[in-house]
Amino acid sequence: MTTTPYPPGFTWGVSTSAYQIEGAAAEDGRGPSVWDTRCRTQGGVVNGDTGDVACDHYHRWEEDVALMKGLGVDAYRFSVAWPRVLPRGRGVVNPAGLDFYDRLIDRLLESGIEPWLCLYHWDLPQALHDLGGWSSRDCAGWFADYTALCAKRYGDRVKRWITFNEFSVFTLFGYAIPWAAPGIVDRTQHLRAIHHVNLAHGDGVSVLRALVPGASIGAIHNRQIVIPETDTADNRAAAALLDEHWNLVFCDPQILGHYPLQTADHIAPHVQAGDMARIAQPTDWFGLNHYGPIFAKADPSRVWGYGWGDAPPDSPTHGVGWAIFPDAFRDELLTIHRRYRLPIVVTENGCGGSDRVEADGSVNDPHRIRYLTIYNEALRAAMAQGADVRGYFLWSLLDNFEWGSGYGQRFGLIHVDFTTLTRTPKASARWYADLIAQARAPRLIAT
Ligand code: PNW
């Protein structure tokens, strides 16, 4: 009998996002986003790094598609920069920005790589933030109009659509714990942002259904078990509230139609009649981004009374300091399968750190290969136990602008020299290409 652990049609891919790779921040009519503002004026990014140049993908996209082809991936997840196509977020469109994604999509299709288009990877146009941004209910409508623009322009060629990437990271770190743009710390604004982003998601799904026949639509959630740093009552309470804000306040209303317990009370003043039905539009798959568990501790200096705890001192960690715990990945896949009853696509998983360039120019990253190997085993274990996983996208194609960590944390399969912008595939790129090739070839097993 021939078999492979992956079902027929399993999608192998790589992921990136616009602000992290494109650069060309002020070119061809692109407007500023909240991340440009954060990098340029707010601080909070290591080294004062910015996405002004990043990987210069805006100019080097042809080389990058060729690199993907070399990996043998089926699919590429990228995001459209809202301020590149609508410099002020709404109103006048920027034809040069729209053209850029046309060229990219066409080349991907010619190369046999399916485009998976994500509408929002955190780069809200600054002009919309100045009008209230996600704290304003109007933002859902602005997002729906932007979605319609992209759907009409790209929907003839793009069938895989994603509304948002990691709802809870940009809302929590943008509005409650100031680690991301726009750097606000305010409970009410955080709650309003949660609810308005949920409305925007629901409206976005409705627009895509109406405008893109045959669209396969998902949303991407970062889900990570929240563990109390030490087992005290205060830390357990902190972990329970963080679990709602991190893991539940988007998935539950979008898929199950209600907010989780504590949040339902907190958010009630911002919810209007009909909102919950507007949010809970059926989607086709659940996008999961997962790296490792997170640790919570009580922290009265933070706006919600919880803060980030540390992994136990003896636990293995990434270069980024995240705990390596593949069983949590397996369990997360099984939990999602049972709780949400949707096919799952792993839209991000990967390993950060700093990589050493050898004298001959090669880049060996055995730590990344080790991490990916054990996480792939966990993926297969979850599938063997019934989780309906349809694809795996590795984060990331390229080393890129790693938000608050600037260029100091590298997640790429392809090394980028940020002075010369030269790309060099790492040992992990070969490893991933081999994994994909083996996964596709049915293996003979004795029966
Ligand atoms: C994700 N955390 O972000 C993002 O989708 C990517 O843009 C990013 O580059 C990648 O993971 C690696 O960081 C996260 O604090 C940011 O647990 C923070 C966390 C998780 C994911």
Coordinates of C-alpha atoms and ligand atoms in Angstrom, one line a residue:
M1 CA 0.0 0.0 0.0
T2 CA 1.2 3.5 -0.7
T3 CA 0.7 6.3 1.8
T4 CA 1.9 9.6 3.1
P5 CA 0.9 11.2 6.4
Y6 CA -0.5 14.2 4.5
P7 CA -3.9 14.0 2.8
P8 CA -4.2 14.6 -1.0
G9 CA -4.1 18.3 -1.8
F10 CA -2.3 19.2 1.4
T11 CA -0.8 22.7 0.8
W12 CA 2.8 23.5 1.5
G13 CA 3.6 27.2 1.7
V14 CA 5.6 30.1 3.0
S15 CA 4.3 33.3 4.6
T16 CA 5.4 36.9 4.7
S17 CA 3.7 40.3 5.3
A18 CA 3.8 43.6 3.5
Y19 CA 5.4 45.9 6.0
Q20 CA 8.0 43.3 7.0
I21 CA 9.4 42.8 3.5
E22 CA 8.3 45.4 1.0
G23 CA 10.3 48.6 1.9
A24 CA 9.6 51.4 -0.7
A25 CA 7.7 53.0 2.1
A26 CA 7.3 56.4 0.4
E27 CA 7.5 55.2 -3.2
D28 CA 5.0 55.2 -6.0
G29 CA 2.3 56.9 -3.9
R30 CA 2.2 54.7 -0.8
G31 CA 0.8 56.5 2.2
P32 CA 2.0 56.1 5.8
S33 CA 0.7 53.4 8.1
V34 CA 0.6 53.3 11.9
W35 CA 3.8 51.2 11.8
D36 CA 5.7 53.9 9.8
T37 CA 4.6 56.3 12.5
R38 CA 5.7 54.0 15.3
C39 CA 9.1 53.4 13.8
R40 CA 9.8 57.0 12.9
T41 CA 8.4 58.8 15.9
Q42 CA 7.3 56.6 18.7
G43 CA 10.4 54.5 19.4
G44 CA 9.9 51.1 20.8
V45 CA 11.7 49.3 18.0
V46 CA 15.2 47.9 18.7
N47 CA 18.0 49.9 17.1
G48 CA 15.5 52.5 15.7
D49 CA 15.0 50.1 12.8
T50 CA 12.2 50.8 10.3
G51 CA 10.5 49.1 7.4
D52 CA 11.6 51.9 5.0
V53 CA 13.7 49.5 3.0
A54 CA 13.2 46.1 4.7
C55 CA 14.0 43.3 2.2
D56 CA 13.3 45.7 -0.7
H57 CA 10.8 43.1 -1.9
Y58 CA 8.9 45.9 -3.8
H59 CA 11.8 45.9 -6.2
R60 CA 13.1 42.4 -5.8
W61 CA 9.8 40.5 -6.0
E62 CA 10.8 38.6 -9.1
E63 CA 13.9 37.2 -7.4
D64 CA 11.7 36.3 -4.4
V65 CA 9.2 34.4 -6.5
A66 CA 12.1 32.5 -8.1
L67 CA 13.3 31.6 -4.6
M68 CA 9.9 30.3 -3.7
K69 CA 9.9 28.2 -6.8
G70 CA 13.2 26.7 -5.8
L71 CA 11.6 25.6 -2.5
G72 CA 8.9 23.8 -4.4
V73 CA 6.0 25.4 -2.4
D74 CA 2.4 25.1 -3.6
A75 CA 1.4 28.4 -2.1
Y76 CA 2.5 31.8 -0.9
R77 CA 0.7 33.8 1.8
F78 CA 1.4 37.6 1.5
S79 CA -0.4 40.7 2.6
V80 CA -1.6 43.7 0.7
A81 CA -0.5 47.0 2.3
W82 CA -3.7 48.9 2.7
P83 CA -1.9 52.3 2.5
R84 CA -0.2 51.2 -0.7
V85 CA -3.5 50.8 -2.6
L86 CA -5.4 53.5 -0.7
P87 CA -2.8 56.0 0.6
R88 CA -5.3 57.7 2.9
G89 CA -7.2 54.5 3.7
R90 CA -10.3 55.4 1.7
G91 CA -11.2 57.5 -1.2
V92 CA -8.6 58.0 -3.9
V93 CA -6.9 54.8 -5.0
N94 CA -3.2 54.5 -6.0
P95 CA -3.0 52.7 -9.4
A96 CA 0.8 52.1 -9.0
G97 CA 0.1 50.2 -5.7
L98 CA -2.7 48.1 -7.2
D99 CA -0.4 47.3 -10.2
F100 CA 2.4 46.0 -7.9
Y101 CA 0.1 43.2 -6.6
D102 CA -1.1 42.4 -10.1
R103 CA 2.4 41.8 -11.2
L104 CA 3.1 39.6 -8.1
I105 CA 0.0 37.6 -8.5
D106 CA 0.5 37.0 -12.2
R107 CA 4.1 35.8 -11.7
L108 CA 3.0 33.5 -8.9
L109 CA 0.4 31.9 -11.0
E110 CA 2.8 31.5 -13.9
S111 CA 5.2 29.9 -11.5
G112 CA 2.6 27.4 -10.3
I113 CA 2.3 29.0 -6.9
E114 CA -1.1 29.7 -5.5
P115 CA -1.5 33.3 -4.0
W116 CA -3.1 33.4 -0.6
L117 CA -4.0 37.0 -0.1
C118 CA -4.2 38.5 3.4
L119 CA -6.0 41.9 3.6
Y120 CA -4.6 43.0 7.0
H121 CA -1.3 42.4 8.6
W122 CA -1.2 45.3 11.0
D123 CA -0.5 48.3 8.7
L124 CA -3.6 50.5 9.2
P125 CA -3.3 53.7 7.1
Q126 CA -2.3 56.5 9.4
A127 CA -5.0 58.8 8.0
L128 CA -7.6 56.3 9.3
H129 CA -6.0 56.1 12.7
D130 CA -6.2 59.9 12.8
L131 CA -10.0 59.5 12.4
G132 CA -10.2 57.1 15.3
G133 CA -8.8 53.9 13.8
W134 CA -10.0 50.7 15.3
S135 CA -11.5 52.6 18.3
S136 CA -14.0 54.0 15.9
R137 CA -17.0 51.9 14.7
D138 CA -16.6 53.4 11.2
C139 CA -13.4 51.5 10.7
A140 CA -15.4 48.3 9.9
G141 CA -16.9 50.1 7.0
W142 CA -13.5 51.5 5.8
F143 CA -12.2 47.9 5.9
A144 CA -15.2 46.6 3.9
D145 CA -14.6 49.2 1.2
Y146 CA -10.9 48.3 1.0
T147 CA -11.9 44.6 0.8
A148 CA -14.2 45.4 -2.1
L149 CA -11.5 47.2 -3.9
C150 CA -9.1 44.2 -3.6
A151 CA -11.9 41.7 -4.3
K152 CA -12.8 43.4 -7.6
R153 CA -9.2 43.9 -8.7
Y154 CA -7.7 40.5 -7.8
G155 CA -10.7 38.2 -7.3
D156 CA -10.5 36.9 -10.9
R157 CA -7.1 35.3 -10.1
V158 CA -7.0 35.0 -6.3
K159 CA -9.3 32.4 -4.7
R160 CA -7.8 32.2 -1.2
W161 CA -8.6 35.1 1.0
I162 CA -7.7 36.0 4.6
T163 CA -9.4 38.9 6.4
F164 CA -6.9 39.5 9.2
N165 CA -3.6 38.1 10.5
E166 CA -3.4 37.6 14.3
F167 CA -6.3 39.7 15.6
S168 CA -5.2 39.5 19.2
V169 CA -1.6 40.4 18.7
F170 CA -2.3 43.8 17.1
T171 CA -5.2 44.7 19.3
L172 CA -3.7 43.6 22.6
F173 CA -0.2 45.0 21.8
G174 CA -1.7 48.1 20.1
Y175 CA -4.2 49.1 22.7
A176 CA -3.4 47.6 26.1
I177 CA 0.3 46.5 26.3
P178 CA 2.2 49.0 24.2
W179 CA 4.5 46.7 22.2
A180 CA 3.0 47.5 18.8
A181 CA 1.4 50.3 16.8
P182 CA -0.5 52.5 17.7
G183 CA 0.9 52.1 21.2
I184 CA -2.2 53.0 23.1
V185 CA -2.9 51.8 26.7
D186 CA -6.5 52.0 27.5
R187 CA -9.1 49.4 28.5
T188 CA -12.1 51.0 26.7
Q189 CA -10.2 51.6 23.5
H190 CA -8.9 48.0 23.6
L191 CA -12.4 46.6 24.0
R192 CA -13.7 48.8 21.2
A193 CA -10.9 47.8 19.0
I194 CA -11.7 44.1 19.6
H195 CA -15.4 44.6 18.7
H196 CA -14.8 46.8 15.7
V197 CA -12.2 44.4 14.3
N198 CA -14.7 41.6 14.7
L199 CA -17.3 43.6 12.8
A200 CA -14.7 44.4 10.1
H201 CA -13.9 40.7 9.8
G202 CA -17.6 39.8 9.4
D203 CA -18.2 42.6 6.9
G204 CA -15.1 41.6 5.0
V205 CA -16.3 38.0 4.7
S206 CA -19.7 39.2 3.4
V207 CA -18.0 41.4 0.8
L208 CA -15.7 38.6 -0.4
R209 CA -18.7 36.2 -0.7
A210 CA -20.6 38.6 -2.8
L211 CA -17.7 39.7 -5.1
V212 CA -15.5 36.6 -5.5
P213 CA -17.3 33.5 -6.8
G214 CA -15.7 30.4 -5.4
A215 CA -13.6 32.2 -2.8
S216 CA -12.2 30.1 0.0
I217 CA -12.1 32.4 3.0
G218 CA -10.3 32.1 6.3
A219 CA -9.1 34.2 9.2
I220 CA -5.8 33.8 11.0
H221 CA -5.7 33.4 14.7
N222 CA -2.6 33.1 16.9
R223 CA -3.6 30.5 19.5
Q224 CA -1.2 29.6 22.3
I225 CA -1.9 28.0 25.6
V226 CA -1.5 30.5 28.4
I227 CA 0.4 29.0 31.4
P228 CA 0.6 30.8 34.8
E229 CA 4.3 31.6 35.4
T230 CA 4.0 30.1 38.8
D231 CA 0.9 28.4 40.2
T232 CA -0.6 31.0 42.5
A233 CA -4.2 32.2 42.6
D234 CA -3.2 35.7 41.3
N235 CA -1.3 34.2 38.4
R236 CA -4.1 31.8 37.6
A237 CA -6.5 34.7 37.4
A238 CA -4.1 36.7 35.2
A239 CA -3.8 33.7 32.9
A240 CA -7.5 33.2 32.6
L241 CA -8.1 36.8 31.5
L242 CA -5.1 36.8 29.1
D243 CA -6.4 33.5 27.7
E244 CA -9.7 35.3 26.8
H245 CA -7.9 38.3 25.2
W246 CA -5.3 36.2 23.4
N247 CA -7.2 33.0 22.4
L248 CA -10.9 33.6 22.5
V249 CA -12.2 37.1 21.9
F250 CA -12.0 36.7 18.1
C251 CA -12.5 33.0 17.4
D252 CA -15.5 32.6 19.7
P253 CA -17.7 35.4 18.3
Q254 CA -16.6 34.8 14.7
I255 CA -17.2 31.0 14.8
L256 CA -19.5 30.3 17.8
G257 CA -21.4 33.7 17.8
H258 CA -20.6 34.8 21.4
Y259 CA -17.9 36.5 23.5
P260 CA -16.2 34.5 26.3
L261 CA -17.4 35.0 29.8
Q262 CA -15.5 37.9 31.3
T263 CA -15.2 39.8 28.0
A264 CA -19.0 39.4 27.4
D265 CA -19.6 41.7 30.4
H266 CA -16.8 44.1 29.7
I267 CA -17.7 44.6 26.0
A268 CA -21.5 44.8 26.3
P269 CA -21.6 48.6 26.3
H270 CA -20.0 48.6 22.8
V271 CA -22.2 45.9 21.2
Q272 CA -25.3 47.0 19.3
A273 CA -28.3 44.9 18.2
G274 CA -27.5 42.7 15.2
D275 CA -23.7 42.9 15.7
M276 CA -23.2 39.3 16.7
A277 CA -24.9 38.0 13.6
R278 CA -22.9 40.4 11.5
I279 CA -19.6 39.1 12.9
A280 CA -20.4 35.4 12.7
Q281 CA -20.2 34.9 8.9
P282 CA -19.3 31.4 8.0
T283 CA -15.7 30.9 6.9
D284 CA -14.1 27.9 5.1
W285 CA -11.1 27.2 7.2
F286 CA -9.3 28.2 10.4
G287 CA -5.9 29.7 10.0
L288 CA -3.6 29.0 13.0
N289 CA -0.3 30.7 13.8
H290 CA 1.5 29.0 16.5
Y291 CA 5.1 29.2 17.9
G292 CA 4.9 28.0 21.5
P293 CA 3.0 28.5 24.8
I294 CA 2.9 31.9 26.6
F295 CA 3.3 32.5 30.3
A296 CA 1.2 35.0 32.3
K297 CA 1.7 36.6 35.7
A298 CA -0.2 39.1 37.8
D299 CA 1.1 42.6 37.1
P300 CA -0.9 45.4 38.7
S301 CA 1.2 48.0 36.7
R302 CA -0.5 46.7 33.5
V303 CA -3.9 48.0 32.3
W304 CA -5.6 44.6 32.7
G305 CA -3.6 43.4 35.7
Y306 CA -1.7 40.7 33.8
G307 CA 1.7 40.8 32.3
W308 CA 4.0 38.6 30.3
G309 CA 5.7 35.9 32.4
D310 CA 8.9 34.0 31.6
A311 CA 9.2 30.4 30.5
P312 CA 10.5 28.1 33.3
P313 CA 14.3 28.5 33.5
D314 CA 14.9 24.9 32.4
S315 CA 12.7 25.0 29.3
P316 CA 14.3 25.0 25.8
T317 CA 13.7 28.3 24.0
H318 CA 14.0 29.9 20.5
G319 CA 16.5 32.6 19.8
V320 CA 13.5 35.0 20.4
G321 CA 13.1 33.5 23.9
W322 CA 9.9 31.7 23.1
A323 CA 9.5 28.2 24.7
I324 CA 9.9 25.2 22.5
F325 CA 7.0 22.9 23.4
P326 CA 5.7 20.8 20.4
D327 CA 3.1 19.0 22.5
A328 CA 1.3 22.3 22.9
F329 CA 1.1 22.6 19.1
R330 CA -0.4 19.1 18.8
D331 CA -2.9 19.9 21.6
E332 CA -3.8 23.3 20.1
L333 CA -4.6 21.6 16.7
L334 CA -6.8 19.1 18.5
T335 CA -8.5 21.7 20.6
I336 CA -9.4 23.8 17.5
H337 CA -10.6 20.8 15.7
R338 CA -13.0 19.9 18.6
R339 CA -14.1 23.4 19.5
Y340 CA -14.5 25.1 16.1
R341 CA -15.2 22.2 13.7
L342 CA -13.4 23.8 10.7
P343 CA -10.6 22.5 8.5
I344 CA -7.4 24.0 9.8
V345 CA -4.5 25.5 7.9
V346 CA -1.3 26.3 9.8
T347 CA -0.6 29.7 8.4
E348 CA 2.6 30.4 10.5
N349 CA 5.1 28.3 12.4
G350 CA 8.8 28.9 12.5
C351 CA 11.9 29.6 14.5
G352 CA 13.6 33.0 15.2
G353 CA 17.1 33.8 16.2
S354 CA 20.4 35.0 14.8
D355 CA 22.2 33.0 12.2
R356 CA 25.9 32.9 11.5
V357 CA 27.2 33.4 8.0
E358 CA 30.2 31.1 7.4
A359 CA 33.4 32.2 5.7
D360 CA 32.3 30.7 2.5
G361 CA 29.0 32.6 2.6
S362 CA 26.8 29.7 3.5
V363 CA 24.3 29.9 6.4
N364 CA 23.8 26.9 8.7
D365 CA 20.8 27.0 11.0
P366 CA 20.6 23.6 12.7
H367 CA 18.6 25.1 15.6
R368 CA 15.8 26.0 13.1
I369 CA 15.9 22.6 11.4
R370 CA 15.6 21.0 14.8
Y371 CA 12.6 23.1 15.8
L372 CA 10.9 22.6 12.5
T373 CA 11.5 18.8 12.6
I374 CA 9.9 18.4 16.0
Y375 CA 7.0 20.7 15.2
N376 CA 6.4 18.8 12.0
E377 CA 6.2 15.6 14.1
A378 CA 3.7 17.3 16.4
L379 CA 1.6 18.3 13.3
R380 CA 1.6 14.7 12.1
A381 CA 0.6 13.4 15.6
A382 CA -2.4 15.8 15.7
M383 CA -3.4 14.7 12.2
A384 CA -3.1 11.0 13.3
Q385 CA -5.4 11.8 16.2
G386 CA -8.1 13.3 13.9
A387 CA -7.2 17.0 13.5
D388 CA -8.3 18.0 10.0
V389 CA -5.2 19.9 8.8
R390 CA -5.1 21.0 5.2
G391 CA -1.9 22.9 4.9
Y392 CA 1.2 24.3 6.5
F393 CA 2.9 27.7 5.8
L394 CA 6.2 28.3 7.3
W395 CA 7.2 31.7 8.7
S396 CA 9.0 33.0 6.9
L397 CA 10.3 33.0 3.3
L398 CA 12.9 35.7 4.1
D399 CA 14.6 37.2 7.2
N400 CA 12.6 40.5 7.6
F401 CA 11.5 43.4 9.8
E402 CA 10.5 41.6 13.0
W403 CA 8.4 44.4 14.5
G404 CA 9.7 45.6 17.9
S405 CA 12.8 43.4 17.5
G406 CA 13.8 45.2 14.3
Y407 CA 16.2 43.2 12.1
G408 CA 17.8 41.5 15.1
Q409 CA 15.5 38.4 15.0
R410 CA 15.7 36.3 11.9
F411 CA 12.9 33.9 10.9
G412 CA 13.7 33.3 7.3
L413 CA 14.5 30.2 5.3
I414 CA 16.4 32.6 3.1
H415 CA 19.1 34.8 4.7
V416 CA 19.0 38.5 3.9
D417 CA 22.0 40.7 4.2
F418 CA 20.4 44.0 5.2
T419 CA 23.3 46.0 3.9
T420 CA 23.6 44.5 0.4
L421 CA 20.1 42.9 0.4
T422 CA 21.6 39.7 -1.0
R423 CA 19.5 36.6 -0.5
T424 CA 21.2 33.3 0.5
P425 CA 19.1 30.2 1.1
K426 CA 20.0 28.7 4.5
A427 CA 20.4 25.0 5.3
S428 CA 16.8 25.0 6.5
A429 CA 15.6 26.0 3.0
R430 CA 17.1 22.8 1.6
W431 CA 15.5 20.9 4.5
Y432 CA 12.1 22.4 3.8
A433 CA 12.3 21.7 0.0
D434 CA 13.2 18.0 0.8
L435 CA 10.3 17.7 3.3
I436 CA 7.9 19.0 0.7
A437 CA 9.3 16.7 -2.0
Q438 CA 9.1 13.6 0.3
A439 CA 5.6 14.5 1.5
R440 CA 4.4 14.6 -2.1
A441 CA 5.9 11.2 -3.0
P442 CA 3.8 8.4 -1.7
R443 CA 6.0 6.0 0.2
L444 CA 5.8 2.2 0.0
I445 CA 5.0 0.6 3.3
A446 CA 4.7 -3.0 4.1
T447 CA 1.1 -4.2 4.7
Ligands
PNW1 C1 3.6 36.7 14.3 N1 3.9 36.8 20.8 O1 3.6 37.7 15.4 C2 3.3 37.6 13.1 O2 2.2 37.2 12.4 C3 4.5 37.8 12.2 O3 4.3 39.0 11.5 C4 5.8 37.8 13.0 O4 6.9 38.1 12.2 C5 5.9 36.3 13.5 O5 4.8 36.0 14.3 C6 7.2 36.1 14.4 O6 7.1 37.0 15.5 C7 3.7 37.4 16.7 O7 4.3 37.7 21.6 C8 4.2 38.4 17.6 O8 3.6 35.7 21.3 C9 4.2 38.2 18.9 C10 3.8 37.0 19.5 C11 3.4 35.9 18.6 C12 3.3 36.2 17.3

